[in-house]
PDB file of C-alpha atoms in Angstrom:
ATOM      1  CA  GLU A   1      -4.774  38.521 -44.367  1.00 59.00           C
ATOM      2  CA  GLN A   2      -6.288  41.739 -43.092  1.00 60.00           C
ATOM      3  CA  GLN A   3     -10.062  41.772 -42.883  1.00 62.00           C
ATOM      4  CA  GLN A   4     -11.971  44.939 -43.816  1.00 65.00           C
ATOM      5  CA  CYS A   5     -14.861  45.975 -41.646  1.00 71.00           C
ATOM      6  CA  GLY A   6     -17.609  48.510 -42.124  1.00 81.00           C
ATOM      7  CA  GLY A   7     -18.309  51.499 -39.998  1.00 89.00           C
ATOM      8  CA  VAL A   8     -20.273  54.649 -39.326  1.00 93.00           C
ATOM      9  CA  ILE A   9     -18.752  58.110 -39.050  1.00 93.00           C
ATOM     10  CA  THR A  10     -20.731  61.141 -37.934  1.00 95.00           C
ATOM     11  CA  PHE A  11     -19.642  64.741 -37.803  1.00 94.00           C
ATOM     12  CA  ILE A  12     -21.212  68.152 -37.389  1.00 95.00           C
ATOM     13  CA  THR A  13     -19.606  70.941 -39.360  1.00 94.00           C
ATOM     14  CA  ALA A  14     -20.336  74.042 -41.418  1.00 93.00           C
ATOM     15  CA  SER A  15     -22.719  73.105 -44.220  1.00 94.00           C
ATOM     16  CA  SER A  16     -20.906  74.958 -47.010  1.00 93.00           C
ATOM     17  CA  TYR A  17     -19.705  71.647 -48.495  1.00 95.00           C
ATOM     18  CA  LEU A  18     -23.298  70.607 -49.239  1.00 96.00           C
ATOM     19  CA  ALA A  19     -23.544  72.796 -52.353  1.00 93.00           C
ATOM     20  CA  GLY A  20     -20.542  75.126 -52.444  1.00 91.00           C
ATOM     21  CA  PRO A  21     -18.672  75.150 -55.777  1.00 89.00           C
ATOM     22  CA  GLY A  22     -15.318  75.023 -53.989  1.00 91.00           C
ATOM     23  CA  PHE A  23     -16.198  71.678 -52.398  1.00 94.00           C
ATOM     24  CA  VAL A  24     -16.778  69.435 -55.427  1.00 93.00           C
ATOM     25  CA  GLY A  25     -13.677  67.427 -54.491  1.00 94.00           C
ATOM     26  CA  VAL A  26     -14.914  66.943 -50.931  1.00 95.00           C
ATOM     27  CA  ARG A  27     -18.259  65.667 -52.194  1.00 96.00           C
ATOM     28  CA  GLU A  28     -16.520  63.277 -54.598  1.00 96.00           C
ATOM     29  CA  VAL A  29     -14.260  61.887 -51.861  1.00 95.00           C
ATOM     30  CA  MET A  30     -17.258  61.405 -49.580  1.00 95.00           C
ATOM     31  CA  ARG A  31     -19.196  59.623 -52.338  1.00 95.00           C
ATOM     32  CA  ARG A  32     -16.179  57.348 -52.973  1.00 93.00           C
ATOM     33  CA  THR A  33     -15.538  56.655 -49.269  1.00 92.00           C
ATOM     34  CA  PHE A  34     -19.054  55.737 -48.138  1.00 94.00           C
ATOM     35  CA  ASP A  35     -21.844  53.519 -49.399  1.00 93.00           C
ATOM     36  CA  GLU A  36     -24.519  55.738 -47.890  1.00 95.00           C
ATOM     37  CA  LEU A  37     -24.524  59.338 -46.743  1.00 96.00           C
ATOM     38  CA  TRP A  38     -27.264  60.830 -44.602  1.00 97.00           C
ATOM     39  CA  ILE A  39     -27.217  64.632 -44.399  1.00 97.00           C
ATOM     40  CA  ILE A  40     -29.256  66.445 -41.745  1.00 96.00           C
ATOM     41  CA  ASP A  41     -29.212  70.144 -42.580  1.00 96.00           C
ATOM     42  CA  LEU A  42     -29.700  72.205 -39.417  1.00 95.00           C
ATOM     43  CA  GLY A  43     -29.566  75.575 -41.191  1.00 91.00           C
ATOM     44  CA  GLY A  44     -28.641  78.466 -38.948  1.00 91.00           C
ATOM     45  CA  ASP A  45     -27.580  81.133 -41.414  1.00 86.00           C
ATOM     46  CA  ASN A  46     -27.473  84.477 -39.620  1.00 81.00           C
ATOM     47  CA  LEU A  47     -25.492  86.297 -42.318  1.00 82.00           C
ATOM     48  CA  GLY A  48     -27.739  85.819 -45.366  1.00 79.00           C
ATOM     49  CA  THR A  49     -31.012  87.435 -46.319  1.00 82.00           C
ATOM     50  CA  ARG A  50     -33.126  84.583 -44.935  1.00 84.00           C
ATOM     51  CA  LYS A  51     -31.975  84.261 -41.351  1.00 87.00           C
ATOM     52  CA  THR A  52     -32.642  80.983 -39.549  1.00 89.00           C
ATOM     53  CA  PRO A  53     -31.901  80.003 -35.951  1.00 89.00           C
ATOM     54  CA  ASN A  54     -28.683  78.082 -35.351  1.00 90.00           C
ATOM     55  CA  VAL A  55     -28.325  75.283 -32.810  1.00 90.00           C
ATOM     56  CA  PHE A  56     -24.900  76.701 -31.887  1.00 91.00           C
ATOM     57  CA  ASN A  57     -23.970  80.230 -30.934  1.00 89.00           C
ATOM     58  CA  ILE A  58     -22.415  80.938 -34.355  1.00 90.00           C
ATOM     59  CA  GLN A  59     -23.412  82.740 -37.571  1.00 88.00           C
ATOM     60  CA  THR A  60     -22.640  79.898 -40.021  1.00 90.00           C
ATOM     61  CA  PRO A  61     -25.175  77.213 -40.999  1.00 93.00           C
ATOM     62  CA  VAL A  62     -24.321  73.662 -39.929  1.00 95.00           C
ATOM     63  CA  ALA A  63     -25.176  70.114 -40.949  1.00 96.00           C
ATOM     64  CA  ILE A  64     -24.812  66.633 -39.525  1.00 96.00           C
ATOM     65  CA  ALA A  65     -23.241  64.113 -41.908  1.00 97.00           C
ATOM     66  CA  ILE A  66     -23.554  60.403 -41.232  1.00 97.00           C
ATOM     67  CA  GLY A  67     -21.398  58.224 -43.468  1.00 96.00           C
ATOM     68  CA  VAL A  68     -21.967  54.465 -43.627  1.00 94.00           C
ATOM     69  CA  ARG A  69     -19.622  51.991 -45.284  1.00 92.00           C
ATOM     70  CA  GLU A  70     -20.074  48.269 -45.603  1.00 84.00           C
ATOM     71  CA  SER A  71     -17.142  45.909 -45.116  1.00 71.00           C
ATOM     72  CA  GLU A  72     -15.762  46.135 -48.674  1.00 79.00           C
ATOM     73  CA  PRO A  73     -15.187  49.656 -50.087  1.00 76.00           C
ATOM     74  CA  GLN A  74     -16.445  50.325 -53.634  1.00 82.00           C
ATOM     75  CA  PRO A  75     -14.838  53.629 -54.671  1.00 86.00           C
ATOM     76  CA  ASP A  76     -16.166  53.438 -58.256  1.00 91.00           C
ATOM     77  CA  ILE A  77     -19.812  53.430 -57.144  1.00 92.00           C
ATOM     78  CA  PRO A  78     -21.059  56.761 -55.748  1.00 95.00           C
ATOM     79  CA  ALA A  79     -22.691  56.656 -52.336  1.00 94.00           C
ATOM     80  CA  THR A  80     -26.435  57.023 -52.057  1.00 95.00           C
ATOM     81  CA  VAL A  81     -26.987  60.452 -50.512  1.00 97.00           C
ATOM     82  CA  ARG A  82     -30.139  61.297 -48.581  1.00 97.00           C
ATOM     83  CA  TYR A  83     -31.007  64.759 -47.292  1.00 97.00           C
ATOM     84  CA  ALA A  84     -33.302  66.035 -44.539  1.00 96.00           C
ATOM     85  CA  ARG A  85     -33.683  69.558 -43.206  1.00 95.00           C
ATOM     86  CA  VAL A  86     -34.670  70.472 -39.661  1.00 94.00           C
ATOM     87  CA  GLU A  87     -36.695  73.670 -39.606  1.00 92.00           C
ATOM     88  CA  ALA A  88     -38.040  75.391 -36.521  1.00 91.00           C
ATOM     89  CA  GLU A  89     -38.714  78.882 -35.192  1.00 91.00           C
ATOM     90  CA  SER A  90     -35.991  78.840 -32.535  1.00 92.00           C
ATOM     91  CA  ARG A  91     -32.829  77.092 -31.408  1.00 92.00           C
ATOM     92  CA  LYS A  92     -34.744  75.462 -28.563  1.00 94.00           C
ATOM     93  CA  ASP A  93     -37.401  74.124 -30.964  1.00 94.00           C
ATOM     94  CA  LYS A  94     -34.739  72.668 -33.283  1.00 94.00           C
ATOM     95  CA  LEU A  95     -32.975  70.929 -30.407  1.00 94.00           C
ATOM     96  CA  GLU A  96     -36.276  69.557 -29.083  1.00 94.00           C
ATOM     97  CA  GLN A  97     -37.170  68.312 -32.548  1.00 93.00           C
ATOM     98  CA  LEU A  98     -33.792  66.572 -32.893  1.00 93.00           C
ATOM     99  CA  ASP A  99     -34.120  65.102 -29.410  1.00 94.00           C
ATOM    100  CA  SER A 100     -37.536  63.652 -30.275  1.00 94.00           C
ATOM    101  CA  TYR A 101     -36.170  61.559 -33.145  1.00 93.00           C
ATOM    102  CA  THR A 102     -35.146  58.042 -32.207  1.00 92.00           C
ATOM    103  CA  ARG A 103     -34.911  56.471 -35.688  1.00 92.00           C
ATOM    104  CA  PHE A 104     -33.829  57.537 -39.169  1.00 88.00           C
ATOM    105  CA  ASP A 105     -37.260  56.881 -40.687  1.00 91.00           C
ATOM    106  CA  GLU A 106     -38.725  59.675 -38.547  1.00 93.00           C
ATOM    107  CA  PHE A 107     -36.936  62.237 -40.740  1.00 94.00           C
ATOM    108  CA  THR A 108     -38.385  63.208 -44.117  1.00 94.00           C
ATOM    109  CA  TRP A 109     -35.599  62.090 -46.462  1.00 95.00           C
ATOM    110  CA  SER A 110     -35.087  63.186 -50.059  1.00 94.00           C
ATOM    111  CA  GLU A 111     -32.652  61.428 -52.350  1.00 94.00           C
ATOM    112  CA  CYS A 112     -29.880  63.537 -53.896  1.00 95.00           C
ATOM    113  CA  PRO A 113     -28.310  63.223 -57.356  1.00 93.00           C
ATOM    114  CA  SER A 114     -25.596  60.568 -57.689  1.00 91.00           C
ATOM    115  CA  ASP A 115     -23.192  62.525 -59.910  1.00 92.00           C
ATOM    116  CA  TRP A 116     -19.736  62.654 -58.336  1.00 94.00           C
ATOM    117  CA  HIS A 117     -19.735  66.446 -57.944  1.00 93.00           C
ATOM    118  CA  SER A 118     -23.447  67.133 -57.458  1.00 93.00           C
ATOM    119  CA  ALA A 119     -24.616  69.009 -54.403  1.00 94.00           C
ATOM    120  CA  PHE A 120     -25.760  67.084 -51.356  1.00 96.00           C
ATOM    121  CA  LEU A 121     -29.206  68.594 -51.865  1.00 94.00           C
ATOM    122  CA  PRO A 122     -32.322  67.103 -53.450  1.00 92.00           C
ATOM    123  CA  VAL A 123     -33.211  68.102 -56.989  1.00 85.00           C
ATOM    124  CA  GLY A 124     -35.923  70.724 -57.046  1.00 81.00           C
ATOM    125  CA  THR A 125     -39.302  70.084 -58.598  1.00 78.00           C
ATOM    126  CA  GLY A 126     -41.342  72.228 -60.956  1.00 81.00           C
ATOM    127  CA  ALA A 127     -40.937  73.650 -64.442  1.00 87.00           C
ATOM    128  CA  PHE A 128     -37.868  75.760 -63.570  1.00 85.00           C
ATOM    129  CA  PHE A 129     -35.784  72.655 -62.834  1.00 79.00           C
ATOM    130  CA  GLU A 130     -36.659  71.182 -66.240  1.00 83.00           C
ATOM    131  CA  TRP A 131     -35.165  74.157 -68.121  1.00 88.00           C
ATOM    132  CA  PRO A 132     -31.818  73.601 -69.856  1.00 88.00           C
ATOM    133  CA  THR A 133     -28.702  74.767 -68.066  1.00 82.00           C
ATOM    134  CA  LEU A 134     -26.595  77.606 -69.419  1.00 81.00           C
ATOM    135  CA  GLU A 135     -23.905  75.070 -70.395  1.00 80.00           C
ATOM    136  CA  GLU A 136     -26.476  73.139 -72.436  1.00 85.00           C
ATOM    137  CA  LEU A 137     -27.491  76.303 -74.316  1.00 88.00           C
ATOM    138  CA  PHE A 138     -23.950  77.643 -74.773  1.00 85.00           C
ATOM    139  CA  PRO A 139     -21.607  74.635 -74.834  1.00 79.00           C
ATOM    140  CA  TRP A 140     -18.446  76.718 -75.359  1.00 79.00           C
ATOM    141  CA  ILE A 141     -17.165  77.861 -71.971  1.00 74.00           C
ATOM    142  CA  HIS A 142     -14.235  80.207 -71.491  1.00 73.00           C
ATOM    143  CA  SER A 143     -12.699  81.568 -68.328  1.00 72.00           C
ATOM    144  CA  GLY A 144     -13.083  85.185 -69.470  1.00 71.00           C
ATOM    145  CA  VAL A 145     -10.568  87.993 -69.690  1.00 70.00           C
ATOM    146  CA  GLN A 146      -7.275  87.173 -68.010  1.00 69.00           C
ATOM    147  CA  PHE A 147      -4.411  89.646 -68.178  1.00 66.00           C
ATOM    148  CA  LYS A 148      -1.829  87.478 -66.379  1.00 67.00           C
ATOM    149  CA  ARG A 149       0.413  90.524 -66.144  1.00 65.00           C
ATOM    150  CA  SER A 150       0.507  93.580 -63.928  1.00 64.00           C
ATOM    151  CA  TRP A 151      -0.523  95.772 -66.909  1.00 63.00           C
ATOM    152  CA  PRO A 152      -3.259  95.204 -69.481  1.00 60.00           C
ATOM    153  CA  ILE A 153      -2.312  93.861 -72.894  1.00 58.00           C
ATOM    154  CA  GLY A 154      -3.079  96.415 -75.623  1.00 60.00           C
ATOM    155  CA  GLU A 155      -4.266  98.997 -73.139  1.00 58.00           C
ATOM    156  CA  THR A 156      -5.104 101.394 -76.009  1.00 59.00           C
TER     157      THR A 156
END
């Protein structure tokens, strides 16, 4: 009989999977694989309108993901996802801030939604986030015009 054991996996990568629409499958797999996920968003976007310092010499924002699984996997229960963001004026300040932390409870954690495909970001607060979504107002969704040929159908 093979005994299952728990573990912790940590990786630093581009943070596009946190909320990107093309990464819903990645988020679902992560929620099925782990019992807990701890996301530390380091920012570092130098291509967008709100530039932030990056801890690496790259243009793309990055995040640290820490996945924890107990001994018995439970793929039908989504992982609890917690999010913290490190903000500072410079790369040096971010690295010093990270270096000063010795325990998880020193970060300011926010819990994220538990839906399988939800972003690994906390739900916003305020009146705007209580408004209905476009899908709730217009429940019929269509992919739009698709020609599926090299010439338009009924071009006249």
